[in-house]
Short mmCIF file of C-alpha atoms and ligand atoms in Angstrom, two decimals:
data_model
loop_
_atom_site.label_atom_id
_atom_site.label_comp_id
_atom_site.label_asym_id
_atom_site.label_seq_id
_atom_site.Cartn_x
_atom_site.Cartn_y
_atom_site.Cartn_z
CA UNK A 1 14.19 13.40 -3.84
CA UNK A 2 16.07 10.80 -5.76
CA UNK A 3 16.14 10.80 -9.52
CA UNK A 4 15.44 8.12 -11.15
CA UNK A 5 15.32 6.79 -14.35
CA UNK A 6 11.97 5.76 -15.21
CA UNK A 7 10.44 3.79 -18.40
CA UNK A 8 6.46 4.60 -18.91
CA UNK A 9 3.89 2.21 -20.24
CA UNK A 10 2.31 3.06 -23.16
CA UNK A 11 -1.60 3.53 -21.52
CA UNK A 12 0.63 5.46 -18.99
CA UNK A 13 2.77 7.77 -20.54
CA UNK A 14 -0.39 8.88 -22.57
CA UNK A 15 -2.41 8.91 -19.46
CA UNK A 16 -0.02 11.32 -17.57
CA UNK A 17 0.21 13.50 -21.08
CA UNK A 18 -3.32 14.07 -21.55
CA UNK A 19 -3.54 14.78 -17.71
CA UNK A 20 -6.18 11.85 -17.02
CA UNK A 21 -6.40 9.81 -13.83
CA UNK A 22 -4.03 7.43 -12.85
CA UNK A 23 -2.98 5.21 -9.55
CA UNK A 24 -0.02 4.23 -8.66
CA UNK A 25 -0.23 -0.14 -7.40
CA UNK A 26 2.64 -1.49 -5.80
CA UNK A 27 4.51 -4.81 -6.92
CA UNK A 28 5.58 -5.84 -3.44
CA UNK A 29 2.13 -7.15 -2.57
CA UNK A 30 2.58 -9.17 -5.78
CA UNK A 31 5.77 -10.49 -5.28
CA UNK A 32 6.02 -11.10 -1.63
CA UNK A 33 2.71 -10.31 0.09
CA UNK A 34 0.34 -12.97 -1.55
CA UNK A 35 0.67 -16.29 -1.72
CA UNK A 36 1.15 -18.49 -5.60
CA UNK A 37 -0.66 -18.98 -7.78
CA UNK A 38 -3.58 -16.39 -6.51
CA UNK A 39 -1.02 -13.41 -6.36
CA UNK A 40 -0.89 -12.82 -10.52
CA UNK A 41 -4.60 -12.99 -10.67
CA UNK A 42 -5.35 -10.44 -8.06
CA UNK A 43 -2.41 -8.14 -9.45
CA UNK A 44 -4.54 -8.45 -12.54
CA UNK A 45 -8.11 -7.69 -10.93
CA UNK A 46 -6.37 -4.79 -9.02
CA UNK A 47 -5.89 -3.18 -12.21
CA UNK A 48 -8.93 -3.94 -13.49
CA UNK A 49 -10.71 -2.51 -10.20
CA UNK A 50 -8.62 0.68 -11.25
CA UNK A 51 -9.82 0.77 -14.57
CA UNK A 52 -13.75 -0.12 -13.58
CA UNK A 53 -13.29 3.09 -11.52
CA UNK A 54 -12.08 5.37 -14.59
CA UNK A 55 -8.86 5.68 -13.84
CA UNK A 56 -5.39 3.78 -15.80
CA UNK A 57 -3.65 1.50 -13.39
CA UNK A 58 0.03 2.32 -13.09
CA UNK A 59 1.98 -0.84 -11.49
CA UNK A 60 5.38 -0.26 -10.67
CA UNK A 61 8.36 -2.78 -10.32
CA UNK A 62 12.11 -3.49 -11.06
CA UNK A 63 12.86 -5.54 -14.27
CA UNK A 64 16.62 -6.03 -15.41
CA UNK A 65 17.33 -2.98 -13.64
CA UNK A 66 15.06 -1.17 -15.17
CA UNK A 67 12.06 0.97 -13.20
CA UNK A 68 9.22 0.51 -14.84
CA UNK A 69 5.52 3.15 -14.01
CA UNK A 70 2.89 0.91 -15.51
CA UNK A 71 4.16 -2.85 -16.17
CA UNK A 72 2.94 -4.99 -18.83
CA UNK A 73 0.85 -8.02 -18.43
CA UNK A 74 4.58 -10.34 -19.43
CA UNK A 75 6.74 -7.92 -16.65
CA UNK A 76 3.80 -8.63 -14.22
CA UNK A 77 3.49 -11.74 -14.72
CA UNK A 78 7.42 -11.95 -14.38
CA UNK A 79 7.51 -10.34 -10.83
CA UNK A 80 4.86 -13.02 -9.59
CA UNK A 81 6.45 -15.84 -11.08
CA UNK A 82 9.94 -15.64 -11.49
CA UNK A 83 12.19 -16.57 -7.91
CA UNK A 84 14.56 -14.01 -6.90
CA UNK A 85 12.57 -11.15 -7.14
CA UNK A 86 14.06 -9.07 -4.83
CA UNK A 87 12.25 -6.78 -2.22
CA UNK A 88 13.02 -3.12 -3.21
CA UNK A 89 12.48 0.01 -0.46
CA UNK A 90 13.55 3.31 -1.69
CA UNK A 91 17.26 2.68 -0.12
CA UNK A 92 17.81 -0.21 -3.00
CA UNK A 93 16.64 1.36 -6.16
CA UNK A 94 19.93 2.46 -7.31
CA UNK A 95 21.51 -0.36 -6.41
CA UNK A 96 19.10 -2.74 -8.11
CA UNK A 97 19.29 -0.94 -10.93
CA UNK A 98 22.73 -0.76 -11.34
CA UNK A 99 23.02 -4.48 -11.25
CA UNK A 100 19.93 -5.39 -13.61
CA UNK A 101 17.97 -6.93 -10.76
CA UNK A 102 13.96 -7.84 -11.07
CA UNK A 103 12.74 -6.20 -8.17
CA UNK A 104 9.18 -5.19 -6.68
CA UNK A 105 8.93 -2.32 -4.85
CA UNK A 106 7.39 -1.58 -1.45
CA UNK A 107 5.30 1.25 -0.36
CA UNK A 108 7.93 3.53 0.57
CA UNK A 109 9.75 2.89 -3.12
CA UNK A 110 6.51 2.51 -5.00
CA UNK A 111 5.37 6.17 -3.32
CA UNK A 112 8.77 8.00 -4.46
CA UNK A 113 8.63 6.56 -7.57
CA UNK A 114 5.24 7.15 -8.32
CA UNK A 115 5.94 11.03 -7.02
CA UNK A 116 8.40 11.27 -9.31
CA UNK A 117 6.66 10.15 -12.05
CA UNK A 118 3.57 12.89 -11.23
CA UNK A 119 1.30 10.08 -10.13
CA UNK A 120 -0.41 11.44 -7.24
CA UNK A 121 -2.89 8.87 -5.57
CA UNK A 122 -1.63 5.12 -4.67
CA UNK A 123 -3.71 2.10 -3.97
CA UNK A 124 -2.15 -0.52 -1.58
CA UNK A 125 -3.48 -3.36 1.37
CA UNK A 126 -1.60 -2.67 3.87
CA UNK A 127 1.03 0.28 5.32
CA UNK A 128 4.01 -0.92 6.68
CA UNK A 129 4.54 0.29 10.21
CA UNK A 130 6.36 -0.18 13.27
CA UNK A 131 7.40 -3.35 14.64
CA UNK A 132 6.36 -4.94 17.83
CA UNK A 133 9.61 -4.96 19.18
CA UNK A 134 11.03 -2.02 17.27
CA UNK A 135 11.63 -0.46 21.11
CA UNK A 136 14.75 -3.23 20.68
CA UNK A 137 15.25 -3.85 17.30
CA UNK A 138 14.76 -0.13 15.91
CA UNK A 139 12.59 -1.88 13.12
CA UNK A 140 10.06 0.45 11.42
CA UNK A 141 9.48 0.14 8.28
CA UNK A 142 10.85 2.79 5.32
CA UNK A 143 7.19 3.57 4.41
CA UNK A 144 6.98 5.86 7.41
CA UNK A 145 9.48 8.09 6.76
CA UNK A 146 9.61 8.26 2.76
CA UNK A 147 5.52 9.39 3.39
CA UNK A 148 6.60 12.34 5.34
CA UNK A 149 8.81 13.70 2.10
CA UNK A 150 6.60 12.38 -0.80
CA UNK A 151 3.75 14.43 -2.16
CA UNK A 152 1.12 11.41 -2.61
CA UNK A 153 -2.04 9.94 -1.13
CA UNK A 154 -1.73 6.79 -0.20
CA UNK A 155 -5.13 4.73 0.32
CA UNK A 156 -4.56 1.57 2.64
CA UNK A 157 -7.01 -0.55 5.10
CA UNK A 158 -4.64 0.68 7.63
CA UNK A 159 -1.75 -1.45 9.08
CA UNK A 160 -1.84 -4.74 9.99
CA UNK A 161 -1.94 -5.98 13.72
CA UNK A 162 1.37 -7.82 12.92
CA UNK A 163 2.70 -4.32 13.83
CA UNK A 164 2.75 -2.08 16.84
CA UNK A 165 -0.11 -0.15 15.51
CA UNK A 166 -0.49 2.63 18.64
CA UNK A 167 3.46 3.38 17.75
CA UNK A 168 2.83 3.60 14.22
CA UNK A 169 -0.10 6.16 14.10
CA UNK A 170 2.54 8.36 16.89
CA UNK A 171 5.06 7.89 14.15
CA UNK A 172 2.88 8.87 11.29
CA UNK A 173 2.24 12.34 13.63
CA UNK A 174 5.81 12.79 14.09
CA UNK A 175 6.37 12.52 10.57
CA UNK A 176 3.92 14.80 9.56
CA UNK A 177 1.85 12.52 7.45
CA UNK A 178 -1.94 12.94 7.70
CA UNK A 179 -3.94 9.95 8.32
CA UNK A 180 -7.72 10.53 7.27
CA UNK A 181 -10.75 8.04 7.51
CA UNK A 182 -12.79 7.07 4.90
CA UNK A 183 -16.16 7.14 6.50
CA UNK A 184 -14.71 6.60 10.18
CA UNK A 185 -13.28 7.78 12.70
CA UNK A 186 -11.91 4.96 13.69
CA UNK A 187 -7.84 3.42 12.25
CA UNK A 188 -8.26 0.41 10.74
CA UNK A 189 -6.73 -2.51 11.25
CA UNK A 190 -6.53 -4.80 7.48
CA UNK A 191 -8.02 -7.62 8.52
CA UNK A 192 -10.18 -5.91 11.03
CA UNK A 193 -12.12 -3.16 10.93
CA UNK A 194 -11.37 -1.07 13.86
CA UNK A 195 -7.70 -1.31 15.40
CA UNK A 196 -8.80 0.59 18.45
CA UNK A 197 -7.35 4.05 18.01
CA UNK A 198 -9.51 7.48 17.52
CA UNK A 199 -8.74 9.35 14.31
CA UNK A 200 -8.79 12.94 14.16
CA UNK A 201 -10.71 13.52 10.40
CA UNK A 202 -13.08 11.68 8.26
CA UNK A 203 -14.34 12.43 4.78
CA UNK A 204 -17.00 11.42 3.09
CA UNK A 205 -16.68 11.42 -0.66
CA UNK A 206 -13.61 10.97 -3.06
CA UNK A 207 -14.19 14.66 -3.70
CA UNK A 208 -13.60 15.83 0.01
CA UNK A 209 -10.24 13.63 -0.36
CA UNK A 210 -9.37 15.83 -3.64
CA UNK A 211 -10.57 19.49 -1.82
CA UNK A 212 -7.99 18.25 0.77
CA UNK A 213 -5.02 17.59 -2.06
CA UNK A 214 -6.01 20.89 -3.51
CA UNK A 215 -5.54 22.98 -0.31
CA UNK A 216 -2.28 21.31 0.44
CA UNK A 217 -0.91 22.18 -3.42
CA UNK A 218 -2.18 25.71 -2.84
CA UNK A 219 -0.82 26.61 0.28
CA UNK A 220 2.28 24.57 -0.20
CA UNK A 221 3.24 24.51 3.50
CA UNK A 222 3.91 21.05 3.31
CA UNK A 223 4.17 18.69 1.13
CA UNK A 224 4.44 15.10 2.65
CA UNK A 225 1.71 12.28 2.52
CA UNK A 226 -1.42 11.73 3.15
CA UNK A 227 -2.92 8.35 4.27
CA UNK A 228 -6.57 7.63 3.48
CA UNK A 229 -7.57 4.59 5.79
CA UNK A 230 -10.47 2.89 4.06
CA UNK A 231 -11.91 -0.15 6.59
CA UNK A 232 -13.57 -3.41 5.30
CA UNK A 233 -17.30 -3.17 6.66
CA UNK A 234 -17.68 -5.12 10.11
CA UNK A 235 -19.43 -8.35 8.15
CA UNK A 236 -16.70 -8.75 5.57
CA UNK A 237 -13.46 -8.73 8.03
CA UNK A 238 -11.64 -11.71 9.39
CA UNK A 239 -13.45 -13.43 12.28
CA UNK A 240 -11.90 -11.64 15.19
CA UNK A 241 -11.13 -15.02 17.50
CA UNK A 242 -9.30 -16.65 14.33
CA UNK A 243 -7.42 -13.57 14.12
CA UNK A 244 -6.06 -13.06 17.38
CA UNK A 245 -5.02 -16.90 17.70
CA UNK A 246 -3.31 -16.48 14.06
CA UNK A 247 -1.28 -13.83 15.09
CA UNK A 248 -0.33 -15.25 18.87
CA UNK A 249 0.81 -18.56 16.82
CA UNK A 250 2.97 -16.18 13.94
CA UNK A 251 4.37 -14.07 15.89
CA UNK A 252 5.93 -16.95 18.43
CA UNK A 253 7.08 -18.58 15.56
CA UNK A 254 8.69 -15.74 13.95
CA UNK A 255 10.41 -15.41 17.44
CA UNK A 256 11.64 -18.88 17.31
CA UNK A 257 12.64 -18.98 13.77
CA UNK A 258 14.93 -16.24 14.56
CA UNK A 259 13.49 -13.86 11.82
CA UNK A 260 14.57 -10.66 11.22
CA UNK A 261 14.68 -7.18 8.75
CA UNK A 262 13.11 -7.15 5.69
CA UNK A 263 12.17 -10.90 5.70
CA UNK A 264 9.55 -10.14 8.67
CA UNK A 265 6.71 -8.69 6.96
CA UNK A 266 6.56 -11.75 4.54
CA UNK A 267 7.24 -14.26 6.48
CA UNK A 268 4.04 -13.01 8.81
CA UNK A 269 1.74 -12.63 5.74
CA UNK A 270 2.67 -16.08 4.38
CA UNK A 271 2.14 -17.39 8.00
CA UNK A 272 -1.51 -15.75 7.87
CA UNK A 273 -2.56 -17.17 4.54
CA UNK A 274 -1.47 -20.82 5.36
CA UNK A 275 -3.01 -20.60 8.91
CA UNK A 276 -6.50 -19.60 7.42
CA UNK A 277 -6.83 -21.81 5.11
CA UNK A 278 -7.32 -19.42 2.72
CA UNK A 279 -9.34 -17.24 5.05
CA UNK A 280 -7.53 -14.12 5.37
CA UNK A 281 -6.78 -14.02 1.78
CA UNK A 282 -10.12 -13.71 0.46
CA UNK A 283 -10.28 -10.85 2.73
CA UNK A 284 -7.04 -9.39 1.68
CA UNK A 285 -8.27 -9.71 -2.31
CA UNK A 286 -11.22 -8.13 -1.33
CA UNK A 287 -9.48 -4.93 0.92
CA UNK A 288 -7.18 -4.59 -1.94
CA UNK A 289 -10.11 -4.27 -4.47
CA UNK A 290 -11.87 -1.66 -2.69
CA UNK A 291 -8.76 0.38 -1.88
CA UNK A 292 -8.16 0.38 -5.90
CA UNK A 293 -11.56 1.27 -6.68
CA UNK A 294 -11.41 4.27 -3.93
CA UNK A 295 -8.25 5.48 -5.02
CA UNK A 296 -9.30 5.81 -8.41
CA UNK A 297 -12.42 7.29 -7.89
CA UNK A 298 -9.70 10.19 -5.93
CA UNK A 299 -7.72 10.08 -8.71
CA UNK A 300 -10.73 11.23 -10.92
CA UNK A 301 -12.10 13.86 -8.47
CA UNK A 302 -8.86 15.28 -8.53
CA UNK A 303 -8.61 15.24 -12.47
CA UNK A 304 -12.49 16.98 -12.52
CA UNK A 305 -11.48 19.75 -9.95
CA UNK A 306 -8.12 20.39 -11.74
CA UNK A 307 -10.22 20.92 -15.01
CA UNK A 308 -13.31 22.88 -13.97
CA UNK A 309 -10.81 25.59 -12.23
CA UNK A 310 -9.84 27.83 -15.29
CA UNK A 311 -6.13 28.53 -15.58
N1 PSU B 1 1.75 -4.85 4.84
C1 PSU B 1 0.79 -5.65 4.35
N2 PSU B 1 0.97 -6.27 3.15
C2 PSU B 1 2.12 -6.08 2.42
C3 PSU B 1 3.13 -5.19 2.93
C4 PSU B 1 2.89 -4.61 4.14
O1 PSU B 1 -0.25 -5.81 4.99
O2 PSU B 1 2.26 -6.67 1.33
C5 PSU B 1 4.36 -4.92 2.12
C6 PSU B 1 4.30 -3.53 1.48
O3 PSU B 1 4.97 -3.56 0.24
C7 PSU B 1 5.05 -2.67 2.47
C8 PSU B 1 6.13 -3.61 2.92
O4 PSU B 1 5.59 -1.48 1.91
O5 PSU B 1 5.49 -4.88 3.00
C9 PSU B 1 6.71 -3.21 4.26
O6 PSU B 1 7.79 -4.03 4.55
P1 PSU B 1 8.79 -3.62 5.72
O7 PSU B 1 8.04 -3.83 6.98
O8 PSU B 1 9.94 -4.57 5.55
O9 PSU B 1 9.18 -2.20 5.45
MN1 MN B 2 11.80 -3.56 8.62
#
């Protein structure tokens, strides 16, 4: 992996010295996948989720060029305030760094950094995936491949219906990254609870998720991801009918707004959370709040089992 040059937080540098739990929260979300004003707020409660859960909340961004594991509550607020915050997969680091850019970074950056930093378990909404036209436009997102060389556990609600969610879960095989449900055997789907596709494991507890990190360090066959897909419980997910008409009515208009790249996911999720009326953000804030809570509750497992093994 890439090296980079990383400045701690203070809770987090002492965290990772003492060896206690900590998760990894992206800054992309923040910046670009929630709407203003709500977006600082819920960073904040994300942490706070982590931190309710015993675990120190690590939130990683871009400011001046510098890479920062575990932002404080000014640089946060900074990334969800401040225009220009630029949209950082792993490809941009260096270069956003060398020219003193803010920048928030994705899933894919926020998992390599994190990695590199000896953070191990990640909290995020939503993976990034593969397009619905990526047969065309070859657009799948960086998260898919930087999973299958990054040691960490990512826990998401699954990927959004935005995407090409069959493709992605055949990508995520490819790639060797293990998807595992969190009480299901069923992907799901963010604002839904089932997407519609089988899944091949389920666990139970946060301690089932850590026996499975263990095994993988110890046999150290591979080394690549692991996605924990944690669905929102059939009463809290977006009425299915005001889905499906939100995302017929976003994705023609992305079509006939002529977007493309990087600016797709975004535009999409800002599409959603105007649509709604405010609908599918609550239940965003909320799958974002239990994905926090679960991943720190694997963080501490982990930390326990690490600690009763003698040396
Ligand atoms: N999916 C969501 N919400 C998000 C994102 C994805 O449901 O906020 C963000 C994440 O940061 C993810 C990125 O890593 O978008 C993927 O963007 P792209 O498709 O351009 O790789
Ligand atoms: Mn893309």
């Amino acid at each position: 992996m890439t090296d980079f040059r990383i400045s701690y937080g203070t809770e987090v540098a002492v965290a990772l010295r003492d060896g206690r739990p900590v998760v990894a929260l992206e800054s992309t979300i923040v910046s670009h996948g929630l709407p203003r004003p709500q977006n600082l707020r819920v960073a904040r409660e994300i942490e706070q989720a982590v931190r309710d859960a015993g675990a120190v909340p690590a939130t990683i961004g871009m400011i001046g060029g510098e890479l920062v594991v575990g932002l404080d509550d000014a640089q946060l607020t900074r990334l969800a305030t401040v225009d220009g915050v630029t949209k950082l997969s792993v490809r941009d680091l260096a270069v956003a760094a060398a020219t003193g850019a803010d920048g928030a970074t994705t899933v894919a950056a926020t998992s390599a950094v994190a990695a590199a930093a000896g953070i191990g378990v990640f909290a995020t909404g939503g993976l990034g995936g593969v397009h619905r036209e990526a047969a065309h436009t070859f657009d799948e997102s960086a998260d898919l491949v930087t999973l299958a060389q990054t040691p960490i556990t990512v826990v998401c609600a699954g990927v959004k219906s935005i995407l090409d969610v069959g493709a992605t879960l055949e990508r995520l095989e490819t790639l060797g990254v293990a998807v595992i449900g969190y009480r299901t055997r069923r992907f799901p789907g963010f604002y839904l609870t089932d997407a519609g596709f089988d899944l091949d494991w389920s666990v139970d507890s946060p301690e089932q998720v850590a026996a499975v990190l263990a095994a993988r360090d110890e046999h150290a066959v591979h080394t690549g991801g692991l996605l924990v897909a944690n669905p929102l419980p059939v009463d809290e997910q977006l009425d299915p009918e005001l889905h499906d008409r939100t995302l017929a009515e976003g994705l023609a208009r992305l079509e006939r707004d002529g977007v493309t790249g990087k600016a797709v996911t975004p535009y999409l999720l800002a599409y959603f959370h105007a649509a709604t009326e405010g609908a599918s953000l609550a239940v965003n804030v909320r799958i974002i709040l239990r994905n926090a809570d679960l991943a720190a509750r694997i963080a501490v497992a982990a930390v326990a089992r690490t600690s009763a093994v003698p040396a």
